[in-house]
CSV table of C-alpha atoms in Angstrom, one decimal:
chain,number,residue,atom,x,y,z
A,1,MET,CA,0.0,0.0,0.0
A,2,ASN,CA,1.1,3.6,-0.4
A,3,ILE,CA,2.3,5.4,2.7
A,4,GLU,CA,-0.5,8.0,2.1
A,5,GLU,CA,-3.1,5.3,2.9
A,6,VAL,CA,-1.5,4.3,6.2
A,7,HIS,CA,-3.5,5.3,9.3
A,8,LYS,CA,-3.6,4.6,13.0
A,9,GLY,CA,-4.4,0.9,13.4
A,10,SER,CA,-2.9,-0.2,10.1
A,11,LYS,CA,-0.8,-3.4,10.4
A,12,LEU,CA,2.5,-3.3,8.5
A,13,LEU,CA,5.2,-5.9,7.8
A,14,ILE,CA,8.6,-4.3,8.1
A,15,ASP,CA,11.8,-6.4,7.6
A,16,GLY,CA,9.7,-9.5,8.1
A,17,THR,CA,8.2,-8.3,11.4
A,18,PRO,CA,4.6,-7.4,11.9
A,19,TYR,CA,3.9,-3.9,13.4
A,20,ASN,CA,0.8,-2.0,14.5
A,21,VAL,CA,0.6,1.7,13.6
A,22,ASP,CA,0.0,3.4,17.0
A,23,THR,CA,0.2,6.9,15.6
A,24,ALA,CA,0.6,8.4,12.1
A,25,ASP,CA,1.6,12.0,11.8
A,26,PHE,CA,1.5,13.9,8.5
A,27,VAL,CA,4.1,16.7,8.5
A,28,LYS,CA,4.7,19.0,5.5
A,29,PRO,CA,6.5,22.3,5.1
A,30,GLY,CA,4.2,24.4,2.7
A,31,LYS,CA,6.6,24.2,-0.2
A,32,GLY,CA,8.5,21.1,0.9
A,33,ARG,CA,7.8,17.4,0.6
A,34,ALA,CA,5.5,15.5,2.9
A,35,ILE,CA,6.9,13.4,5.8
A,36,TYR,CA,4.9,10.6,7.4
A,37,ARG,CA,6.1,9.9,11.0
A,38,LEU,CA,4.9,6.6,12.3
A,39,LYS,CA,5.0,5.2,15.8
A,40,LEU,CA,5.0,1.5,15.5
A,41,ARG,CA,4.4,-1.4,18.0
A,42,ASN,CA,6.1,-4.7,17.3
A,43,LEU,CA,3.3,-7.3,17.4
A,44,VAL,CA,5.6,-10.1,18.4
A,45,ASP,CA,7.5,-8.6,21.4
A,46,GLY,CA,5.6,-5.3,22.0
A,47,SER,CA,8.7,-3.1,21.5
A,48,SER,CA,8.4,0.4,19.9
A,49,LEU,CA,9.8,1.7,16.6
A,50,ASP,CA,9.7,5.2,15.1
A,51,ARG,CA,9.9,5.4,11.3
A,52,THR,CA,9.8,8.3,8.9
A,53,TYR,CA,8.5,7.9,5.3
A,54,HIS,CA,8.0,10.2,2.3
A,55,SER,CA,5.3,10.7,-0.3
A,56,GLY,CA,5.3,8.0,-2.9
A,57,GLU,CA,6.9,5.3,-0.7
A,58,LYS,CA,5.3,1.9,-0.4
A,59,VAL,CA,4.8,-0.2,2.7
A,60,ASP,CA,3.7,-3.8,3.0
A,61,GLU,CA,0.3,-4.1,4.6
A,62,ILE,CA,-0.5,-7.3,6.5
A,63,SER,CA,-3.7,-8.9,5.6
A,64,ILE,CA,-5.3,-9.9,8.9
A,65,THR,CA,-8.0,-12.5,9.4
A,66,THR,CA,-9.9,-13.1,12.7
A,67,GLN,CA,-10.7,-16.5,14.1
A,68,GLU,CA,-12.9,-17.6,17.1
A,69,CYS,CA,-10.8,-19.9,19.3
A,70,GLN,CA,-11.2,-21.6,22.6
A,71,TYR,CA,-8.4,-21.5,25.2
A,72,LEU,CA,-7.7,-25.1,26.3
A,73,TYR,CA,-4.7,-25.3,28.7
A,74,LYS,CA,-1.2,-24.0,29.4
A,75,GLU,CA,2.0,-26.0,28.8
A,76,ASP,CA,5.2,-24.3,30.1
A,77,ASP,CA,5.0,-20.8,28.6
A,78,ARG,CA,2.7,-21.9,25.7
A,79,TYR,CA,-1.0,-21.3,25.8
A,80,ILE,CA,-2.8,-24.0,23.8
A,81,PHE,CA,-5.9,-22.8,21.8
A,82,MET,CA,-8.4,-24.6,19.5
A,83,ASN,CA,-9.9,-23.2,16.4
A,84,SER,CA,-13.7,-23.3,17.0
A,85,ASP,CA,-14.4,-24.0,13.3
A,86,THR,CA,-11.7,-26.6,12.4
A,87,PHE,CA,-10.9,-27.9,15.9
A,88,GLU,CA,-7.2,-27.6,15.0
A,89,GLN,CA,-5.0,-26.9,18.0
A,90,PHE,CA,-2.1,-24.4,18.1
A,91,PHE,CA,-0.2,-22.4,20.7
A,92,ILE,CA,0.4,-18.8,21.5
A,93,PRO,CA,3.5,-17.9,23.5
A,94,GLU,CA,3.0,-16.1,26.8
A,95,SER,CA,5.0,-13.1,25.4
A,96,LEU,CA,2.3,-12.4,22.8
A,97,LEU,CA,-0.5,-12.5,25.4
A,98,GLY,CA,1.2,-10.1,27.8
A,99,GLY,CA,-1.1,-9.2,30.7
A,100,LYS,CA,-4.1,-10.9,29.1
A,101,ALA,CA,-2.9,-14.3,30.2
A,102,ALA,CA,-3.9,-13.4,33.8
A,103,PHE,CA,-7.6,-13.5,32.7
A,104,LEU,CA,-7.6,-16.7,30.6
A,105,LYS,CA,-9.5,-19.6,32.1
A,106,GLU,CA,-9.8,-23.0,30.4
A,107,GLY,CA,-12.7,-22.9,28.1
A,108,THR,CA,-12.7,-19.1,27.5
A,109,VAL,CA,-13.6,-18.1,23.9
A,110,VAL,CA,-11.4,-15.5,22.4
A,111,ILE,CA,-10.9,-13.8,19.0
A,112,VAL,CA,-7.4,-14.4,17.5
A,113,MET,CA,-6.0,-12.1,14.8
A,114,MET,CA,-4.0,-14.1,12.3
A,115,MET,CA,-1.5,-13.3,9.6
A,116,GLY,CA,-1.8,-16.4,7.5
A,117,ASP,CA,-1.5,-19.1,10.1
A,118,ARG,CA,0.5,-17.0,12.4
A,119,PRO,CA,-1.3,-15.6,15.5
A,120,LEU,CA,-0.6,-11.8,16.0
A,121,ASP,CA,-2.9,-10.7,18.7
A,122,VAL,CA,-5.7,-12.0,21.0
A,123,ASN,CA,-8.9,-10.2,21.9
A,124,ILE,CA,-10.2,-11.5,25.2
A,125,PRO,CA,-13.7,-10.7,26.5
A,126,THR,CA,-14.1,-7.3,28.2
A,127,PHE,CA,-15.5,-9.0,31.3
A,128,VAL,CA,-14.5,-12.3,32.7
A,129,GLU,CA,-15.8,-14.2,35.8
A,130,LEU,CA,-13.1,-16.0,37.9
A,131,LYS,CA,-13.0,-17.8,41.2
A,132,VAL,CA,-11.0,-16.5,44.1
A,133,ILE,CA,-8.9,-19.4,45.4
A,134,GLU,CA,-7.0,-17.6,48.1
A,135,SER,CA,-7.6,-14.5,50.1
A,136,ALA,CA,-6.8,-13.5,53.7
A,137,VAL,CA,-9.8,-13.2,56.0
A,138,ALA,CA,-10.2,-9.6,56.9
A,139,THR,CA,-9.5,-8.7,60.5
A,140,ARG,CA,-11.7,-6.3,62.4
A,141,SER,CA,-9.0,-3.5,62.0
A,142,ASP,CA,-8.8,-4.2,58.2
A,143,THR,CA,-12.5,-3.6,57.8
A,144,ILE,CA,-12.1,-0.3,59.4
A,145,THR,CA,-8.9,0.9,57.8
A,146,ALA,CA,-8.6,-0.8,54.5
A,147,GLN,CA,-11.0,-0.7,51.5
A,148,MET,CA,-9.2,-3.4,49.5
A,149,LYS,CA,-7.1,-6.5,50.0
A,150,ASP,CA,-5.3,-9.0,47.7
A,151,ALA,CA,-7.0,-12.1,46.3
A,152,VAL,CA,-5.5,-14.9,44.2
A,153,LEU,CA,-7.6,-15.9,41.2
A,154,GLU,CA,-7.9,-19.4,39.8
A,155,THR,CA,-5.6,-18.3,37.0
A,156,GLY,CA,-2.9,-17.6,39.6
A,157,HIS,CA,-3.1,-13.9,39.1
A,158,THR,CA,-3.5,-11.5,42.1
A,159,ILE,CA,-5.8,-8.5,42.1
A,160,GLY,CA,-7.3,-6.1,44.6
A,161,VAL,CA,-10.8,-6.9,45.9
A,162,PRO,CA,-13.1,-5.5,48.6
A,163,VAL,CA,-12.6,-6.9,52.0
A,164,PHE,CA,-15.9,-8.8,52.0
A,165,ILE,CA,-14.7,-11.2,49.2
A,166,LYS,CA,-14.0,-14.7,50.5
A,167,GLU,CA,-12.2,-17.8,49.1
A,168,GLY,CA,-14.6,-19.6,46.7
A,169,ASP,CA,-16.4,-16.4,45.6
A,170,ILE,CA,-16.7,-15.8,41.9
A,171,ILE,CA,-16.0,-12.2,40.9
A,172,LYS,CA,-16.4,-10.2,37.7
A,173,ILE,CA,-13.3,-8.5,36.3
A,174,ASP,CA,-12.8,-5.8,33.7
A,175,THR,CA,-10.0,-7.0,31.6
A,176,ARG,CA,-9.2,-3.6,30.1
A,177,THR,CA,-8.2,-2.2,33.4
A,178,GLY,CA,-7.6,-5.5,35.3
A,179,SER,CA,-9.8,-4.3,38.1
A,180,TYR,CA,-12.6,-5.9,40.2
A,181,VAL,CA,-16.2,-5.1,39.1
A,182,GLU,CA,-18.6,-7.0,41.4
A,183,ARG,CA,-19.2,-10.3,43.1
A,184,VAL,CA,-21.2,-12.8,41.0
A,185,ASN,CA,-21.4,-16.0,43.1
A,186,VAL,CA,-23.6,-18.0,40.7
A,187,LYS,CA,-23.7,-21.5,42.2
A,188,LYS,CA,-22.8,-23.9,39.5
B,1,MET,CA,-24.1,7.2,19.3
B,2,SER,CA,-25.7,7.5,15.8
B,3,GLN,CA,-23.7,9.3,13.1
B,4,ALA,CA,-26.2,12.2,13.1
B,5,GLY,CA,-25.8,12.4,16.9
B,6,ASP,CA,-22.0,12.4,16.6
B,7,GLU,CA,-22.2,15.3,14.1
B,8,ARG,CA,-24.6,17.3,16.2
B,9,ALA,CA,-22.4,16.9,19.3
B,10,ARG,CA,-19.2,17.8,17.3
B,11,LEU,CA,-20.7,20.9,15.7
B,12,SER,CA,-22.1,22.0,19.0
B,13,ARG,CA,-18.7,21.6,20.6
B,14,LEU,CA,-17.0,23.6,17.8
B,15,LYS,CA,-19.5,26.5,17.9
B,16,PRO,CA,-17.3,28.9,20.0
B,17,ASN,CA,-14.4,28.2,17.6
B,18,LEU,CA,-16.5,28.8,14.5
B,19,VAL,CA,-17.9,32.0,16.0
B,20,ARG,CA,-14.3,33.2,16.6
B,21,ARG,CA,-13.4,32.1,13.1
B,22,ALA,CA,-16.1,34.3,11.6
B,23,LEU,CA,-14.8,37.3,13.7
B,24,VAL,CA,-11.3,36.7,12.5
B,25,GLY,CA,-12.5,36.9,8.9
B,26,GLN,CA,-14.4,40.1,9.6
B,27,TYR,CA,-11.5,41.7,11.4
B,28,ILE,CA,-9.1,40.7,8.6
B,29,ARG,CA,-11.3,42.5,6.1
B,30,ASP,CA,-11.5,45.6,8.4
B,31,PHE,CA,-7.8,45.6,8.8
B,32,PHE,CA,-7.0,45.7,5.1
B,33,THR,CA,-9.9,47.8,3.9
B,34,GLY,CA,-9.0,50.3,6.7
B,35,GLN,CA,-5.5,50.6,5.0
B,36,GLY,CA,-6.8,51.2,1.5
B,37,PHE,CA,-6.5,47.6,0.3
B,38,LEU,CA,-9.0,46.4,-2.3
B,39,GLU,CA,-10.6,43.0,-1.6
B,40,VAL,CA,-10.6,40.9,-4.8
B,41,GLU,CA,-12.0,37.6,-5.9
B,42,THR,CA,-10.1,35.4,-8.4
B,43,PRO,CA,-11.0,32.1,-10.0
B,44,VAL,CA,-11.0,28.8,-8.1
B,45,ARG,CA,-10.8,26.8,-11.3
B,46,MET,CA,-8.0,27.4,-13.8
B,47,HIS,CA,-6.0,25.8,-16.6
B,48,ALA,CA,-2.6,26.0,-15.0
B,49,VAL,CA,-1.2,26.6,-11.5
B,50,ALA,CA,2.3,27.6,-10.6
B,51,PRO,CA,4.4,24.4,-11.1
B,52,GLU,CA,5.5,23.1,-7.7
B,53,LEU,CA,7.2,19.8,-7.1
B,54,ASN,CA,5.5,19.3,-3.7
B,55,ILE,CA,2.1,20.8,-4.3
B,56,VAL,CA,-0.3,18.7,-6.3
B,57,PRO,CA,-3.5,20.3,-7.6
B,58,LEU,CA,-6.9,18.6,-7.6
B,59,GLN,CA,-8.7,18.2,-11.0
B,60,SER,CA,-12.1,19.4,-11.9
B,61,GLU,CA,-13.6,18.5,-15.3
B,62,GLY,CA,-10.1,18.8,-16.8
B,63,TRP,CA,-9.4,22.1,-15.1
B,64,LEU,CA,-7.4,22.5,-11.9
B,65,LEU,CA,-8.5,23.8,-8.5
B,66,SER,CA,-6.6,26.7,-7.2
B,67,THR,CA,-3.6,25.9,-5.0
B,68,SER,CA,-3.1,29.6,-4.3
B,69,PRO,CA,-4.6,32.8,-5.8
B,70,GLU,CA,-1.1,34.2,-6.3
B,71,LEU,CA,-0.8,34.2,-10.1
B,72,HIS,CA,-4.2,36.0,-10.6
B,73,MET,CA,-3.5,38.5,-7.9
B,74,LYS,CA,-0.2,39.4,-9.5
B,75,ARG,CA,-2.0,39.8,-12.9
B,76,LEU,CA,-4.1,42.4,-11.1
B,77,LEU,CA,-0.9,44.1,-9.9
B,78,ALA,CA,0.6,44.0,-13.4
B,79,ALA,CA,-2.5,45.9,-14.5
B,80,GLY,CA,-1.9,48.7,-12.0
B,81,TYR,CA,-3.8,47.6,-8.9
B,82,GLU,CA,-1.5,48.6,-6.0
B,83,LYS,CA,-2.9,47.1,-2.8
B,84,VAL,CA,-5.1,44.0,-3.0
B,85,PHE,CA,-6.1,41.2,-0.6
B,86,GLN,CA,-8.1,38.1,-0.8
B,87,LEU,CA,-9.5,35.4,1.4
B,88,SER,CA,-9.9,32.4,-0.8
B,89,ARG,CA,-10.4,28.6,-0.8
B,90,CYS,CA,-7.3,26.6,-1.9
B,91,PHE,CA,-7.0,22.9,-2.6
B,92,ARG,CA,-3.9,20.7,-2.3
B,93,LYS,CA,-4.2,17.0,-3.1
B,94,GLY,CA,-3.3,14.5,-0.4
B,95,GLU,CA,-2.5,17.1,2.3
B,96,ARG,CA,-4.2,15.7,5.4
B,97,GLY,CA,-3.0,15.7,9.0
B,98,ARG,CA,-3.3,17.6,12.2
B,99,LEU,CA,-2.4,20.8,10.5
B,100,HIS,CA,-3.7,20.1,7.0
B,101,ASN,CA,-6.9,19.6,5.2
B,102,PRO,CA,-6.9,19.3,1.4
B,103,GLU,CA,-9.4,22.2,1.2
B,104,PHE,CA,-8.4,25.3,3.3
B,105,THR,CA,-8.6,29.1,3.5
B,106,MET,CA,-5.7,31.3,2.4
B,107,LEU,CA,-5.3,35.0,3.0
B,108,GLU,CA,-3.0,36.7,0.5
B,109,TRP,CA,-2.1,40.3,0.1
B,110,TYR,CA,0.1,42.2,-2.3
B,111,ARG,CA,1.6,45.7,-2.2
B,112,ALA,CA,3.2,47.5,-5.1
B,113,GLY,CA,6.5,49.2,-4.3
B,114,ALA,CA,7.1,47.0,-1.2
B,115,ASP,CA,9.4,44.2,-0.4
B,116,TYR,CA,9.2,41.1,1.8
B,117,ARG,CA,10.2,43.0,4.9
B,118,GLN,CA,7.1,45.3,4.5
B,119,MET,CA,4.9,42.1,4.2
B,120,LEU,CA,6.3,40.8,7.5
B,121,ARG,CA,5.6,44.2,9.2
B,122,ASP,CA,2.1,43.9,7.9
B,123,THR,CA,1.8,40.4,9.4
B,124,GLU,CA,2.9,41.6,12.8
B,125,ALA,CA,0.4,44.5,12.7
B,126,LEU,CA,-2.3,42.2,11.5
B,127,ALA,CA,-1.7,39.6,14.3
B,128,LEU,CA,-1.7,42.4,16.9
B,129,ALA,CA,-4.8,44.0,15.5
B,130,LEU,CA,-6.7,40.7,15.6
B,131,ALA,CA,-5.5,39.8,19.1
B,132,GLY,CA,-6.5,43.2,20.3
B,133,ARG,CA,-10.0,43.1,18.8
B,134,LEU,CA,-10.5,39.6,20.2
B,135,GLY,CA,-9.7,41.0,23.6
B,136,LEU,CA,-6.4,39.1,24.0
B,137,GLY,CA,-4.2,42.1,24.3
B,138,THR,CA,-0.7,41.4,22.9
B,139,THR,CA,-0.3,37.9,24.3
B,140,LEU,CA,-1.7,34.6,23.1
B,141,SER,CA,-2.2,31.7,25.4
B,142,TYR,CA,-1.7,28.6,23.3
B,143,GLN,CA,-1.4,24.9,24.5
B,144,GLY,CA,-0.2,26.0,27.9
B,145,GLN,CA,2.4,28.5,26.6
B,146,ARG,CA,2.2,32.2,26.6
B,147,ILE,CA,3.2,33.8,23.3
B,148,ASP,CA,4.2,37.5,23.2
B,149,LEU,CA,3.1,39.0,19.9
B,150,THR,CA,4.8,42.4,20.5
B,151,ALA,CA,6.6,43.7,17.3
B,152,PRO,CA,9.2,43.4,16.0
B,153,TRP,CA,9.3,39.6,15.8
B,154,PRO,CA,12.6,37.9,16.1
B,155,ILE,CA,14.2,37.1,12.7
B,156,VAL,CA,16.7,34.3,12.0
B,157,THR,CA,18.2,33.5,8.7
B,158,VAL,CA,17.7,30.1,7.2
B,159,ARG,CA,21.5,29.6,7.1
B,160,GLN,CA,21.9,30.5,10.8
B,161,ALA,CA,18.9,28.4,12.0
B,162,PHE,CA,20.2,25.3,10.1
B,163,LEU,CA,23.8,25.8,11.4
B,164,ASP,CA,22.5,26.0,14.9
B,165,ALA,CA,19.9,23.2,14.9
B,166,ALA,CA,21.1,20.8,12.1
B,167,ARG,CA,24.9,21.6,11.8
B,168,TRP,CA,25.0,22.3,8.1
B,169,ASP,CA,24.6,25.2,5.7
B,170,PRO,CA,21.8,24.8,3.1
B,171,VAL,CA,22.9,28.0,1.4
B,172,SER,CA,26.4,26.9,0.4
B,173,CYS,CA,25.4,23.3,-0.3
B,174,TYR,CA,21.7,22.8,-0.9
B,175,ASP,CA,20.1,19.3,-0.6
B,176,ALA,CA,16.3,19.5,-1.1
B,177,ALA,CA,15.4,16.3,0.6
B,178,ARG,CA,17.6,16.9,3.6
B,179,PHE,CA,16.4,20.5,3.8
B,180,ASP,CA,12.7,19.6,4.1
B,181,ASP,CA,13.3,16.8,6.6
B,182,ASP,CA,15.6,18.8,8.8
B,183,MET,CA,13.3,21.9,8.6
B,184,ALA,CA,10.4,19.8,10.0
B,185,ILE,CA,12.3,17.6,12.4
B,186,ARG,CA,15.3,19.6,13.6
B,187,VAL,CA,15.0,23.3,12.9
B,188,ILE,CA,11.3,24.3,13.7
B,189,PRO,CA,11.2,22.5,17.1
B,190,THR,CA,14.1,24.7,18.3
B,191,PHE,CA,12.2,28.0,17.8
B,192,ASN,CA,11.4,30.0,21.0
B,193,PRO,CA,7.9,28.8,22.0
B,194,HIS,CA,7.1,32.2,23.6
B,195,ARG,CA,7.6,34.4,20.5
B,196,PRO,CA,6.8,34.2,16.8
B,197,THR,CA,9.8,33.4,14.7
B,198,ILE,CA,10.6,34.8,11.2
B,199,LEU,CA,12.8,32.5,9.1
B,200,SER,CA,14.4,34.6,6.4
B,201,ASP,CA,16.5,34.4,3.3
B,202,PHE,CA,15.9,31.0,1.8
B,203,PRO,CA,18.5,29.3,-0.4
B,204,SER,CA,18.2,30.4,-4.0
B,205,GLU,CA,17.3,26.8,-4.9
B,206,ALA,CA,14.2,27.3,-2.7
B,207,ALA,CA,13.4,30.8,-4.0
B,208,SER,CA,10.0,29.7,-5.5
B,209,LEU,CA,8.5,33.0,-6.8
B,210,ALA,CA,10.8,35.3,-4.8
B,211,ARG,CA,13.5,37.5,-6.3
B,212,LEU,CA,17.1,36.8,-5.3
B,213,LYS,CA,18.7,39.3,-2.9
B,214,PRO,CA,20.5,41.9,-5.0
B,215,ASP,CA,23.6,42.0,-2.8
B,216,ASP,CA,23.7,38.2,-2.0
B,217,PRO,CA,22.2,36.2,-4.8
B,218,ALA,CA,22.8,32.9,-3.0
B,219,VAL,CA,19.6,33.6,-1.1
B,220,ALA,CA,16.1,34.7,-2.0
B,221,GLU,CA,14.0,37.5,-0.4
B,222,ARG,CA,11.7,34.9,1.0
B,223,ALA,CA,10.6,34.6,4.6
B,224,GLU,CA,8.3,32.4,6.6
B,225,VAL,CA,6.5,33.1,9.8
B,226,PHE,CA,6.1,30.5,12.6
B,227,ILE,CA,4.1,30.7,15.8
B,228,ALA,CA,4.2,27.8,18.2
B,229,GLU,CA,5.8,25.6,15.5
B,230,LEU,CA,2.9,26.4,13.1
B,231,GLU,CA,4.1,27.5,9.7
B,232,LEU,CA,1.8,30.4,9.3
B,233,ALA,CA,2.8,32.6,6.4
B,234,ASN,CA,5.2,32.8,3.4
B,235,ALA,CA,6.4,36.2,2.2
B,236,TYR,CA,8.3,37.2,-1.0
B,237,SER,CA,9.8,40.2,-2.6
B,238,GLU,CA,8.1,39.1,-5.8
B,239,LEU,CA,10.2,38.1,-8.8
B,240,THR,CA,9.4,40.5,-11.6
B,241,ASP,CA,11.9,39.3,-14.2
B,242,SER,CA,9.8,37.4,-16.8
B,243,VAL,CA,12.7,35.6,-18.3
B,244,GLU,CA,13.9,34.2,-15.0
B,245,GLN,CA,10.4,33.4,-13.9
B,246,ARG,CA,9.8,31.4,-17.1
B,247,GLN,CA,13.1,29.6,-16.7
B,248,ARG,CA,12.3,28.6,-13.1
B,249,PHE,CA,8.8,27.3,-14.0
B,250,GLN,CA,10.3,25.3,-16.9
B,251,ASP,CA,12.9,23.8,-14.6
B,252,GLU,CA,10.3,22.9,-12.0
B,253,ALA,CA,8.0,21.4,-14.6
B,254,ALA,CA,10.8,19.3,-16.0
B,255,GLN,CA,11.7,18.0,-12.5
B,256,ILE,CA,8.0,17.2,-11.8
B,257,GLU,CA,7.8,15.2,-15.0
B,258,ARG,CA,11.1,13.4,-14.4
B,259,GLU,CA,10.4,12.5,-10.7
B,260,GLN,CA,6.6,12.1,-10.6
B,261,GLY,CA,5.6,11.5,-14.2
B,262,ARG,CA,3.1,14.4,-13.8
B,263,ARG,CA,2.8,16.7,-16.9
B,264,VAL,CA,2.1,20.3,-16.0
B,265,ALA,CA,1.0,23.2,-18.2
B,266,GLN,CA,2.7,26.6,-18.0
B,267,PRO,CA,0.5,29.5,-16.8
B,268,GLU,CA,1.1,31.5,-20.0
B,269,ARG,CA,-1.2,34.4,-19.2
B,270,PHE,CA,0.6,35.0,-15.9
B,271,LEU,CA,4.0,34.7,-17.7
B,272,ALA,CA,2.9,37.3,-20.2
B,273,ALA,CA,1.5,39.6,-17.5
B,274,ILE,CA,4.7,39.5,-15.4
B,275,GLU,CA,6.5,41.7,-17.9
B,276,HIS,CA,4.3,44.6,-16.5
B,277,LEU,CA,4.6,43.5,-12.8
B,278,PRO,CA,5.9,46.4,-10.7
B,279,GLU,CA,8.3,45.8,-7.9
B,280,CYS,CA,6.1,44.4,-5.2
B,281,GLY,CA,5.8,42.3,-2.1
B,282,GLY,CA,3.3,39.5,-1.5
B,283,ILE,CA,2.4,37.1,1.3
B,284,ALA,CA,0.2,34.0,1.8
B,285,LEU,CA,-1.1,33.2,5.3
B,286,GLY,CA,-3.0,30.1,6.4
B,287,VAL,CA,-6.2,31.3,8.0
B,288,ASP,CA,-7.2,28.0,9.5
B,289,ARG,CA,-3.9,27.9,11.5
B,290,LEU,CA,-4.3,31.5,12.5
B,291,VAL,CA,-7.7,30.6,13.9
B,292,MET,CA,-6.2,27.6,15.6
B,293,LEU,CA,-3.8,29.9,17.5
B,294,PHE,CA,-6.7,32.2,18.5
B,295,CYS,CA,-8.9,29.2,19.6
B,296,ASP,CA,-6.0,27.4,21.5
B,297,THR,CA,-6.4,24.2,19.6
B,298,ASP,CA,-3.8,22.0,18.1
B,299,THR,CA,-5.8,20.4,15.3
B,300,ILE,CA,-7.3,22.0,12.2
B,301,ASP,CA,-10.4,19.7,12.7
B,302,ASP,CA,-11.4,22.0,15.5
B,303,VAL,CA,-11.6,25.2,13.4
B,304,GLN,CA,-13.4,23.8,10.2
B,305,ALA,CA,-17.0,22.8,10.5
B,306,PHE,CA,-16.5,20.0,8.0
B,307,THR,CA,-13.2,18.5,7.0
B,308,VAL,CA,-12.5,16.0,4.2
B,309,ASP,CA,-13.4,13.2,6.7
B,310,THR,CA,-16.8,14.7,7.7
B,311,VAL,CA,-17.8,16.4,4.5
């Protein structure tokens, strides 16, 4: 594609590595040639890259497909997923999932963005419900002085919860902020 | 929210800016008519524009949309009009960003018997007159910075600005690609954020339609005005030598065809008229950016009711 068509959110392949365009600035002296300044995020390791392009230059756009998948289980630092349509299994390394791994429970359905058969990014549900497996019982002084305490979730991740949450409670979490929303406690 | 709801909310939010924009237009007219300038209107559609490597005109039924009213305004000067100004719509293909929309408003004014320094003095007076009438006094408050508009505005030569910020001299060894990149990335960001900056005496290779300095022909009598890193205006002592003007246009057209495969027609009526062009100064000022400064916003989308994305 032409550099003129690149915008925020475009996905580009640069030197064999996929990047997301985080910002695209158009800079042009009145009589001078246009400069396109891109802030890019490496979709494999999350690192940043600044690149400058000029009018008429070409860049490689990645064609992205999306696929509904189910998270199955974790093996070392690999997260095993299953394609909901073909039932094929594949893995995504922990490094690609980043903080999202903390909210993945076996059976969770996610949307995976793929470049060919290579997973690039995972969209997890905005809200997830997870069981608290460990949380200190609040003491009387805690209930007076502290609003929040730590709780360990079934995924092994620790978040802050209100003091009334007990082990075995199921709580709703906003995955965009990683914060507690409410107690659910649906008996299953 | 629905698309119509989005638009209603956006236009409602922009109303104070659009009110101020209308005032700026009214006060600009007052400023120039008060000094004996004649307001003129020249065509938006034309057969040829000034050939420029980095300014691409939009097409309309085989004609071109104006990239600047400059050539027609100079034809008026060549016929004896001495002080003219115009607020006009201009179009430049592909120019879209935080400071650009392909359709925008340009203020141009020309004075017979003047040079680029007079045009810069006019610009200082205009900015101060507008700020005063908008109740701002002599100081702009822009993006958290205070900008003192008191005249005279600091002037730096292109040569000195590049030596200071980019460590090379574009006057003695011009490199067009490096010049444009360094201007945007290295030079402009070093300007004093609390004062306007006038960048003066461009290399002769970047003279455009300005005459070369009689006592230093390595540079042109061309200057640009910047406020808060916004490129606001471009002033010339106008080139009145018809032979040199034709040669520059032909060289530019050849380069455009060589590098971009774009064939450009020469503005023959302008080239014929320039033989009668008196010594004069001219300047073009981006009105949208001026309004951005007065509205304390960093995006052109906040001072146009409808941009190319919302048209």
